[in-house]
Tab-separated table of C-alpha atoms in Angstrom:
chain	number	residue	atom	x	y	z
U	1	UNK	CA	-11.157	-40.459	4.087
U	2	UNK	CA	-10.048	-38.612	7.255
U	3	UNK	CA	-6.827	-36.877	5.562
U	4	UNK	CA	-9.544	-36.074	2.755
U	5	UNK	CA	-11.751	-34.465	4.818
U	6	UNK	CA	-8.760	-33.209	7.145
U	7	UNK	CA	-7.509	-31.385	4.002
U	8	UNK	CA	-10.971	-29.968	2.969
U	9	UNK	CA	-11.586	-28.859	6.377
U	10	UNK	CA	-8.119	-27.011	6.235
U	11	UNK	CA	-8.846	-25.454	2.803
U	12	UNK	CA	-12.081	-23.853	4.000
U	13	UNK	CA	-10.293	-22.382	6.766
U	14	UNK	CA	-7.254	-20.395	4.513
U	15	UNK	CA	-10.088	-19.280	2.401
U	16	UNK	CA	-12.166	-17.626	4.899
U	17	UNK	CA	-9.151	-15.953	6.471
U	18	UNK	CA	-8.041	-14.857	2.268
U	19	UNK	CA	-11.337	-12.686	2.149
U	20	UNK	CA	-11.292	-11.551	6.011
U	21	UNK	CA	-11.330	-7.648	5.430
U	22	UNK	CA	-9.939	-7.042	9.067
U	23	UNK	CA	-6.734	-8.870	10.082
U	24	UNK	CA	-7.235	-10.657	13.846
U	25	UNK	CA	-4.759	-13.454	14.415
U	26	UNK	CA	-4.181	-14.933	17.688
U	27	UNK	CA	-1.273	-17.297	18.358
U	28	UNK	CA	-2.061	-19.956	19.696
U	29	UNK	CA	1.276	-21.506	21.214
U	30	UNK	CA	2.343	-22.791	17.902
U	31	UNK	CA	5.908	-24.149	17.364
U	32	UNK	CA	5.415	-24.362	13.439
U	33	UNK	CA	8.011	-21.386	12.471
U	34	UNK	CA	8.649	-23.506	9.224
U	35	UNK	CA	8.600	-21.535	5.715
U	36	UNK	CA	4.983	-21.203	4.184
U	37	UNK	CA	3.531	-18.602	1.984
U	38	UNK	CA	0.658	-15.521	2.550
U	39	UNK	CA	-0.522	-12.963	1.121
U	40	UNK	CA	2.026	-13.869	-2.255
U	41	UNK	CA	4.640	-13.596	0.065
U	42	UNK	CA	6.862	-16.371	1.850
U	43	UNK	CA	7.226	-16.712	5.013
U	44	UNK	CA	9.924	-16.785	7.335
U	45	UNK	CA	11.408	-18.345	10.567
U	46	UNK	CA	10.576	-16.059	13.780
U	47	UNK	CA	13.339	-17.344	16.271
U	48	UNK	CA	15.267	-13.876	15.204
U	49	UNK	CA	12.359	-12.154	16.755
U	50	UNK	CA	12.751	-9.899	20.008
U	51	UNK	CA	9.444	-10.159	21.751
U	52	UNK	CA	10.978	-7.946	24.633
U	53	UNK	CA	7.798	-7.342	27.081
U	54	UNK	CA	5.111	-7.304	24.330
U	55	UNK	CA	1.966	-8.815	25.313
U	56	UNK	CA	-1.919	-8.712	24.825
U	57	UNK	CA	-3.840	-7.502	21.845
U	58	UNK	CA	-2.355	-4.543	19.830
U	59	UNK	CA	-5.026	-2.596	17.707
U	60	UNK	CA	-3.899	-1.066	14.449
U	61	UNK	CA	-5.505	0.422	11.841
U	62	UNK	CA	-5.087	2.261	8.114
U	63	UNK	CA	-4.030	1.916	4.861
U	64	UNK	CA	-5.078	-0.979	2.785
U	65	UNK	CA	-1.879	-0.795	0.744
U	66	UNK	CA	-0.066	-2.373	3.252
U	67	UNK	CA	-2.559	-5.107	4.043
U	68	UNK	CA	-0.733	-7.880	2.355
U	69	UNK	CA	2.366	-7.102	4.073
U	70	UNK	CA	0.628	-6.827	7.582
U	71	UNK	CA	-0.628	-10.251	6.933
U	72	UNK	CA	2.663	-11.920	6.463
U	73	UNK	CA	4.233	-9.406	9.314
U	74	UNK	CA	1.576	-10.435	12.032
U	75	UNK	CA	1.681	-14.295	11.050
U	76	UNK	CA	5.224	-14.518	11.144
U	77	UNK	CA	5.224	-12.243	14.569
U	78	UNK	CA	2.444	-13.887	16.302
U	79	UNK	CA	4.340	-16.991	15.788
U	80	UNK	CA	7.462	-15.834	17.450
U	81	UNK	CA	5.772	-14.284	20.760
U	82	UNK	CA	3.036	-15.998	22.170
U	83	UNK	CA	0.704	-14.558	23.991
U	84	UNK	CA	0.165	-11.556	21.815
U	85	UNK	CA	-2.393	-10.872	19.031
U	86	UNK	CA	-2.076	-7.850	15.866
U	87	UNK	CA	-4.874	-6.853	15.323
U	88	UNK	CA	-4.452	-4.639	11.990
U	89	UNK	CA	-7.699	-3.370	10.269
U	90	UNK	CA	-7.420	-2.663	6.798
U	91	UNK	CA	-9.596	0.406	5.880
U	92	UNK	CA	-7.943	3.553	4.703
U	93	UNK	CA	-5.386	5.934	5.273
U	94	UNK	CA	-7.737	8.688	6.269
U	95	UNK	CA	-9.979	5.798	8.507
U	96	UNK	CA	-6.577	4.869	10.018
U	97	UNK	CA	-5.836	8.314	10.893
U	98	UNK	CA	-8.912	8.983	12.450
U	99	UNK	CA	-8.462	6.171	14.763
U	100	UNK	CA	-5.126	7.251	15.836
U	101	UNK	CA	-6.138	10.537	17.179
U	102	UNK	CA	-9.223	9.470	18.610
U	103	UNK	CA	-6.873	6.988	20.458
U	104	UNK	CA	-8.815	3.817	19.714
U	105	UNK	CA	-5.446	2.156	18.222
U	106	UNK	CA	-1.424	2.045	19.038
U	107	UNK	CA	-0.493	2.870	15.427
U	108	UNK	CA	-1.999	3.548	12.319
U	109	UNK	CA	-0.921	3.087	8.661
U	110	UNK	CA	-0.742	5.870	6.383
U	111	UNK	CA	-0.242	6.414	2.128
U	112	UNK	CA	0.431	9.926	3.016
U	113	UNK	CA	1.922	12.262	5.850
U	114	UNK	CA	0.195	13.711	8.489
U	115	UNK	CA	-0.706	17.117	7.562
U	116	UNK	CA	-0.317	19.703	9.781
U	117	UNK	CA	-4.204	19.815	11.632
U	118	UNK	CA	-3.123	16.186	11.606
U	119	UNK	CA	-0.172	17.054	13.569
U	120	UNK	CA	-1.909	19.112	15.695
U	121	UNK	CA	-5.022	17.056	16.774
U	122	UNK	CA	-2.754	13.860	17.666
U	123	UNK	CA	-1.218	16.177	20.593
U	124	UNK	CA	-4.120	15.600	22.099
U	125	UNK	CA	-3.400	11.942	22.404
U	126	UNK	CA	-0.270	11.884	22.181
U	127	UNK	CA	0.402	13.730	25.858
U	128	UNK	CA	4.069	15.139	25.682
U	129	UNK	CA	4.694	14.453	22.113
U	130	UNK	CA	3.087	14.178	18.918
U	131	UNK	CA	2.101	12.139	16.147
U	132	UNK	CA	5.152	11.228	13.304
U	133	UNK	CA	5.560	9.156	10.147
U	134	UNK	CA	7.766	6.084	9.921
U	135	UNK	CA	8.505	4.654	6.262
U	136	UNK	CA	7.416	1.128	6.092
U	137	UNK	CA	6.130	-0.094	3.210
U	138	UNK	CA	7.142	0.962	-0.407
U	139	UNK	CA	5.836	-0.323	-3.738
U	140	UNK	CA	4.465	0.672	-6.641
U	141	UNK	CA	1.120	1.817	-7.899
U	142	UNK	CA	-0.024	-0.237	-10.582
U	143	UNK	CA	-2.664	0.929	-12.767
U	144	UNK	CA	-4.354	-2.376	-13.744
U	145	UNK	CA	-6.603	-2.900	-16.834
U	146	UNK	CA	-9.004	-5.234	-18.363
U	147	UNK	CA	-9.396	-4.944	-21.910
U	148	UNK	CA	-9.996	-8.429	-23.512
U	149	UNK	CA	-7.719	-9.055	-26.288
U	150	UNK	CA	-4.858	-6.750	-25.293
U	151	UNK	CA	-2.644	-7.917	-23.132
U	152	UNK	CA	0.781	-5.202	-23.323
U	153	UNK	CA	-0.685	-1.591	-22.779
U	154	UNK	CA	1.718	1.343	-22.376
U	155	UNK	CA	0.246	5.137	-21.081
U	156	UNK	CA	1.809	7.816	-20.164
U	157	UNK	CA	1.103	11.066	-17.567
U	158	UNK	CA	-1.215	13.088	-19.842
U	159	UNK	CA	-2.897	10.209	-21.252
U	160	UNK	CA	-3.620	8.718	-17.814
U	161	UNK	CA	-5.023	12.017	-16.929
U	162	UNK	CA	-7.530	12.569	-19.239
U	163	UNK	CA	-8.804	8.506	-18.928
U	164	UNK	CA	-9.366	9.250	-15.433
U	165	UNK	CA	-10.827	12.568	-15.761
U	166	UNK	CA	-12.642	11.023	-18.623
U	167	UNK	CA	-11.693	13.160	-21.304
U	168	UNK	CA	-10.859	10.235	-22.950
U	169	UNK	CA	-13.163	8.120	-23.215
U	170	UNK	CA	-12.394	5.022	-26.053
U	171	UNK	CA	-9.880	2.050	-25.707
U	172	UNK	CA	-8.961	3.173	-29.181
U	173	UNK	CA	-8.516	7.090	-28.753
U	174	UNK	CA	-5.645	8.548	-30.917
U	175	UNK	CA	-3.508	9.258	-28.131
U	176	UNK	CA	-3.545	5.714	-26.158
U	177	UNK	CA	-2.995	4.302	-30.040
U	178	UNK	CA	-0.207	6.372	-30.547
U	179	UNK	CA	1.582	4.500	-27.226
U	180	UNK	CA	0.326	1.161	-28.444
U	181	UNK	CA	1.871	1.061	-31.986
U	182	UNK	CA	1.081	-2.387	-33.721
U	183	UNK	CA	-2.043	-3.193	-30.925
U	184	UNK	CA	-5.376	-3.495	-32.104
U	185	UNK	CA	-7.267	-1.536	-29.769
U	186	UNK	CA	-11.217	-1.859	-29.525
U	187	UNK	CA	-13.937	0.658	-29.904
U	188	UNK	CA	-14.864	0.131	-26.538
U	189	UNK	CA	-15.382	2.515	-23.916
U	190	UNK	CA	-13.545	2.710	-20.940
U	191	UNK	CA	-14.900	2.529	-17.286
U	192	UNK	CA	-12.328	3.776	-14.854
U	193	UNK	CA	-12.956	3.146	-11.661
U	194	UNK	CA	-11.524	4.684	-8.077
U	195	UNK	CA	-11.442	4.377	-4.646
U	196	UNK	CA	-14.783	5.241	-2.785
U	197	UNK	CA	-13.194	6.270	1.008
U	198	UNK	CA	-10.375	8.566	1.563
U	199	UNK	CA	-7.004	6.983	0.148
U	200	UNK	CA	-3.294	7.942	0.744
U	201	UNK	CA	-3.557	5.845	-2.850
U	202	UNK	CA	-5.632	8.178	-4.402
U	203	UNK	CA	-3.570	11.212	-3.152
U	204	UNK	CA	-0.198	9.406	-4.178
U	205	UNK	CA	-1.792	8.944	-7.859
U	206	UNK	CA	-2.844	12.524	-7.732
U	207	UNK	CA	1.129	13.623	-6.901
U	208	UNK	CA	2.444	11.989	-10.136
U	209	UNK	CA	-0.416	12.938	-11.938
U	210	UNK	CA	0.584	16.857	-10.356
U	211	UNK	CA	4.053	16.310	-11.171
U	212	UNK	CA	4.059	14.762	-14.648
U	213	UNK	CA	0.722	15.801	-16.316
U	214	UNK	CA	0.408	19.178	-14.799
U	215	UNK	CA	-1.459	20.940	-17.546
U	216	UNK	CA	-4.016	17.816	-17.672
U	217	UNK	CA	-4.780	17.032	-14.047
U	218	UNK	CA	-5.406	20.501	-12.593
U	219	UNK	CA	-6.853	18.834	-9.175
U	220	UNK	CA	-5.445	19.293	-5.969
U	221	UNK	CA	-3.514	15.913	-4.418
U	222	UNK	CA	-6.338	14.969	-1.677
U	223	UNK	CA	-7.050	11.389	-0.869
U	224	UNK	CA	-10.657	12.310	-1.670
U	225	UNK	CA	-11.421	11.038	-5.319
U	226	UNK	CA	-11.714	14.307	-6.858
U	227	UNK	CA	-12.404	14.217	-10.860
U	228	UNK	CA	-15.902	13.918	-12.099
U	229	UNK	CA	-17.302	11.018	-13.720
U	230	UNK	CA	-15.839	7.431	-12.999
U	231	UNK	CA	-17.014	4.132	-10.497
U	232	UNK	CA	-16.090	4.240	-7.532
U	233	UNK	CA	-15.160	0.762	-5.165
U	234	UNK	CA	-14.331	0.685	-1.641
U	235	UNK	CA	-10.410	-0.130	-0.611
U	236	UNK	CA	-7.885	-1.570	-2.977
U	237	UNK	CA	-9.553	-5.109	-2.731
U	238	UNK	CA	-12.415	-3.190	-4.575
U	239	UNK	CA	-10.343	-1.583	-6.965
U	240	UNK	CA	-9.131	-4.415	-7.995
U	241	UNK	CA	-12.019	-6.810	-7.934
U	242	UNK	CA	-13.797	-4.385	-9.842
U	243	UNK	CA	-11.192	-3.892	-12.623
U	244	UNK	CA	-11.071	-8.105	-12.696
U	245	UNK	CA	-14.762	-8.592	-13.610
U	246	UNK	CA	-15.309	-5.843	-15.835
U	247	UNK	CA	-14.095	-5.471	-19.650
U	248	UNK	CA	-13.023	-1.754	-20.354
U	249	UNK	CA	-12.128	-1.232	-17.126
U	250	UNK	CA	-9.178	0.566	-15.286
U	251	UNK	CA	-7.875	1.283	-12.043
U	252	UNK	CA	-5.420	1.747	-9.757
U	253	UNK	CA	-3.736	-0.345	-6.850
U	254	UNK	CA	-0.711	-1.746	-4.949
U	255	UNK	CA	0.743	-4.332	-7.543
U	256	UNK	CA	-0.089	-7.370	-4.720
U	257	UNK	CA	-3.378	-7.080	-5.394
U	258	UNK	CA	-2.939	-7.085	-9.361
U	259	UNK	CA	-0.836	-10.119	-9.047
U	260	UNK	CA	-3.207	-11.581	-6.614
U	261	UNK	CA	-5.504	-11.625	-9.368
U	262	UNK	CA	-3.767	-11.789	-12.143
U	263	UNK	CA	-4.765	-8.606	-13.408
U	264	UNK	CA	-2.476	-7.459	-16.189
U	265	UNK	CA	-0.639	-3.949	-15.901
U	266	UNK	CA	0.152	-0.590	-17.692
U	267	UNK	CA	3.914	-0.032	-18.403
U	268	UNK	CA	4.533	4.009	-18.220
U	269	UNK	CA	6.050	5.835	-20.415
U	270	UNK	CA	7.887	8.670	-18.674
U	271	UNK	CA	10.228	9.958	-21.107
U	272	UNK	CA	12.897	7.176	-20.570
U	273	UNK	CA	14.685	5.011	-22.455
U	274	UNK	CA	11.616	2.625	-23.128
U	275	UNK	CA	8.767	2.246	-20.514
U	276	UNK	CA	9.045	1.053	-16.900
U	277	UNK	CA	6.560	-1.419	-15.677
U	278	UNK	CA	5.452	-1.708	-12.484
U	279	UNK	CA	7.714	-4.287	-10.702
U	280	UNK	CA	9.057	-4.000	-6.889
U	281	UNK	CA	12.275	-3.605	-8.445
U	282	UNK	CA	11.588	-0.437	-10.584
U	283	UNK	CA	9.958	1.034	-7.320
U	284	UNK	CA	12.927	0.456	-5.351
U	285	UNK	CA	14.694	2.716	-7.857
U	286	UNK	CA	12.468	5.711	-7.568
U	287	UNK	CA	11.471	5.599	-3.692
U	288	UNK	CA	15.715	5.195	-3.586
U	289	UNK	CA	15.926	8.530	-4.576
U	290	UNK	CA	13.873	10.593	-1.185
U	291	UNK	CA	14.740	12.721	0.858
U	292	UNK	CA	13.468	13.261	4.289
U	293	UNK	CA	11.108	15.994	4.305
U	294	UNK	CA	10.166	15.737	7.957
U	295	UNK	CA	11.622	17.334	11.029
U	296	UNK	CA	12.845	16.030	14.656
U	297	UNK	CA	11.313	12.037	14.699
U	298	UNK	CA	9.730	12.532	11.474
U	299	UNK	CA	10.533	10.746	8.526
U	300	UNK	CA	8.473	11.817	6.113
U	301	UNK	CA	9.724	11.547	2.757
U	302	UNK	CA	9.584	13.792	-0.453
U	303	UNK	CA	8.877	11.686	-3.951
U	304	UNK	CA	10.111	11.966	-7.305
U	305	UNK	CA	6.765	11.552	-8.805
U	306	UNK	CA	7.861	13.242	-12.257
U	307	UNK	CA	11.033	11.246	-12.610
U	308	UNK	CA	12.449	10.218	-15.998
U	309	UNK	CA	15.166	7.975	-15.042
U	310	UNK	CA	16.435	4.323	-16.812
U	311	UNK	CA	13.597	1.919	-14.825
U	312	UNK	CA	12.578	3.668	-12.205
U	313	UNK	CA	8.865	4.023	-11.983
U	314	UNK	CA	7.116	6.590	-10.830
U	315	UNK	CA	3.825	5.854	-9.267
U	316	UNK	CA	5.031	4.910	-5.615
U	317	UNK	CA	3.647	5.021	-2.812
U	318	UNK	CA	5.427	4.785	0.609
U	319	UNK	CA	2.978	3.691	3.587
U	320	UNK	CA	4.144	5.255	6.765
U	321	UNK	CA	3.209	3.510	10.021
U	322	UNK	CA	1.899	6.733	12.503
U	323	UNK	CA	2.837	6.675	16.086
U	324	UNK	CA	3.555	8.766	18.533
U	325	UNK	CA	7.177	10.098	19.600
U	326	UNK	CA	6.162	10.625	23.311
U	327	UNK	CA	3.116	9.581	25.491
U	328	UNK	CA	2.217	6.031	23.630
U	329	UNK	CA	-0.018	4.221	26.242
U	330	UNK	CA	1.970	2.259	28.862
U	331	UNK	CA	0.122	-0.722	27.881
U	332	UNK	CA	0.844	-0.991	24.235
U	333	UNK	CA	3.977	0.698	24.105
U	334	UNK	CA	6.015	-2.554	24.354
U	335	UNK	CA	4.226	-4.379	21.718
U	336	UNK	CA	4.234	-1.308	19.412
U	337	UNK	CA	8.085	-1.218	19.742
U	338	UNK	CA	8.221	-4.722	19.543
U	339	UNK	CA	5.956	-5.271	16.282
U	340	UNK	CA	7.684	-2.274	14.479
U	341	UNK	CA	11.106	-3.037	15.462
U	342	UNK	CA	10.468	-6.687	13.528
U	343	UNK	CA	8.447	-5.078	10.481
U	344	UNK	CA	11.475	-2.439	10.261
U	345	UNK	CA	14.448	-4.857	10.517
U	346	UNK	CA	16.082	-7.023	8.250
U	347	UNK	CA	13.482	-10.443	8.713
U	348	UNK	CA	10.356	-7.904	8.240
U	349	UNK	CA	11.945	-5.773	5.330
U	350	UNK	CA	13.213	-9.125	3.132
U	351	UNK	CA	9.601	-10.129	3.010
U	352	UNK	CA	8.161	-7.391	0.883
U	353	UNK	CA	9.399	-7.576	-2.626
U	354	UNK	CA	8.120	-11.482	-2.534
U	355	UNK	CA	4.916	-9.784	-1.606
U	356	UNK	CA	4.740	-6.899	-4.316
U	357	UNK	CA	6.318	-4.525	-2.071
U	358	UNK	CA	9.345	-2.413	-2.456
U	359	UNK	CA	11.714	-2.207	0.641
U	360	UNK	CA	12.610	1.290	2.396
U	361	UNK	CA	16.376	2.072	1.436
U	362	UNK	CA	19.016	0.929	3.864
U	363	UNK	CA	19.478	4.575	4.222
U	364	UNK	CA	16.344	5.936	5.404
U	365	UNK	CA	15.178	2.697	7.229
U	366	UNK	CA	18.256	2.666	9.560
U	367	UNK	CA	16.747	5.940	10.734
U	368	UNK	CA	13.223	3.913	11.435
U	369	UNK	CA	14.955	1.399	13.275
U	370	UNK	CA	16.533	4.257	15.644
U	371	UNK	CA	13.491	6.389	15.866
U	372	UNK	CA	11.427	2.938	17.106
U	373	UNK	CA	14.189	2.567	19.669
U	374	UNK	CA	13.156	5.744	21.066
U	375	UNK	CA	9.949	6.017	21.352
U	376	UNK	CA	8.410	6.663	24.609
């Protein structure tokens, strides 16, 4: 009876910390470094872990992209240098950025570059230096669907445009049946839904939709939702939870949250071979393909949103983790370098495709690791 109601107790516990929306783990002196799963994602000895001075409680903030990753990252982290707690709050990119250059965290994570006011404002904080972009975190953008009944859907740039500007406004619309030959699709009308808050998803689904619909998505790339018409839900989570409950419905979100639930996905047809689904894989193949955009520190990359190459697919999203170059805080600076250096390196990277995620090329992330080295 005591293992039973050990077990129960234990349960309860990894389901309250599933639905926590801010990440706050504290190790506790643990020597269990053993293999174990979160977030989707396995887990992975931390004795290769350089803990270097880091100590205390490092506040973060951002992107909810990267949430399922900064789960796994912290847990495994936490275990390998006591003594220090990661605190990452998953909100959104624009939240996250906010934060950052009202100095309230050490970094912050990002869907989309700093822009230049951006730029500008961190210099405040950032005394000596500024604020710059470090790819992290790549993966797809999977537009997930409910529609009971149908369970392969393929859509393509202009088609996508018009559901979510709501032009189109059936399951069974001539143009989605013509990319679904041999489905039955039913008269039912679809309920797309977005993201509430400012999202560096929402301006990375705006880019392809820029770059391969161009005559049918005339909106500028914000992270503000910007089409009329639609539900809105707050964070991916939302997204996601919404698109799970209701029948119609579509939306867009990392592909860890879709497989979290078990919420099926489009395949895109981009003028390739055959259509690319949304797989880590496929990701890797498109976000393989930047080039660095940014200048001095900054690695800010430029996507091939309107690519039509064999599997690679083209709603990515790269989450940039935002720090500063010069004049991080004495105090945190240590455990910034620390934490990054680990999320960057070959222990931190290896986690993400078992999570959904697509790792940075070897490339561009041996210039992360170097940039973390210097930061000051």
């Amino acid at each position: 009876m005591k293992l039973q109601r050990k077990n129960r107790l234990r349960a309860t516990a990894l389901g309250a910390l599933a639905v926590s929306g801010a990440l706050v783990l504290t190790a506790c002196g643990s020597d269990d470094n053993s293999n174990g799963s979160a977030g989707g994602g396995k887990t992975s000895a931390a004795s290769n872990i350089k803990c270097d001075d880091a100590k205390g409680q490092l506040l973060a903030s951002g992107s909810s992209a990267q949430k399922n990753a900064m789960d796994l990252w912290a847990k495994n982290y936490m275990a390998g240098c006591s003594g220090v707690e990661i605190n990452y709050k998953s909100s959104s990119s624009g939240e996250g950025i906010i934060a950052f250059n009202q100095g309230t965290v050490g970094f912050a994570g990002s869907d989309s570059a700093l822009k230049p006011e951006e730029v500008a404002d961190s210099k405040k904080i950032c005394k000596g230096g500024q604020g710059i972009n470090l790819p992290m975190v790549g993966g797809p953008i999977a537009i997930g669907y409910h529609l009971e009944g149908v369970d392969n859907l393929t859509l393509d740039a202009p088609t996508l445009a018009k559901i979510f500007d709501t032009k189109i406004k059936k399951w069974n619309d001539p143009a989605i049946a013509k990319l679904n030959s041999g489905v039955d699709l039913p008269d039912k009308a679809i309920q797309p839904f977005h993201r509430s808050e400012d999202s560096g998803t929402t301006q990375n689904l705006g880019k392809y939709l820029n770059a391969a619909a161009p005559s049918d998505w005339k909106y500028e790339a914000e992270k503000k939702w910007p089409a009329p018409g639609g539900q809105a839900a707050s964070g991916s989570s939302g997204v996601a939870s919404q698109v799970k409950a209701v029948d119609g419905s579509i939306g867009y979100f990392e592909l860890s949250y879709a497989t979290a639930q078990s919420i099926p996905t489009v395949d895109i047809a981009t003028g390739a071979a055959t259509p690319v689904k949304a797989t880590p894989e496929n990701a890797s193949k498109a976000i393989a393909a930047a080039k660095i955009k940014g200048t001095g520190k900054d690695l800010a990359l430029d996507l091939d949103y309107a690519t039509k190459a064999d599997g690679a697919y083209p709603i990515v999203l790269v989450t940039y983790e935002v720090v500063c170059d010069k004049g991080n805080k004495s105090e945190t600076l240590p455990t910034v370098k620390s934490f990054l250096n680990y999320t960057a390196g070959d222990e931190g990277q290896k986690l993400l495709t078992d999570a959904g995620y697509a790792p940075i090329p070897a490339e561009i992330n041996a210039k992360v690791r170097e940039t973390i080295a210097s930061l000051s």
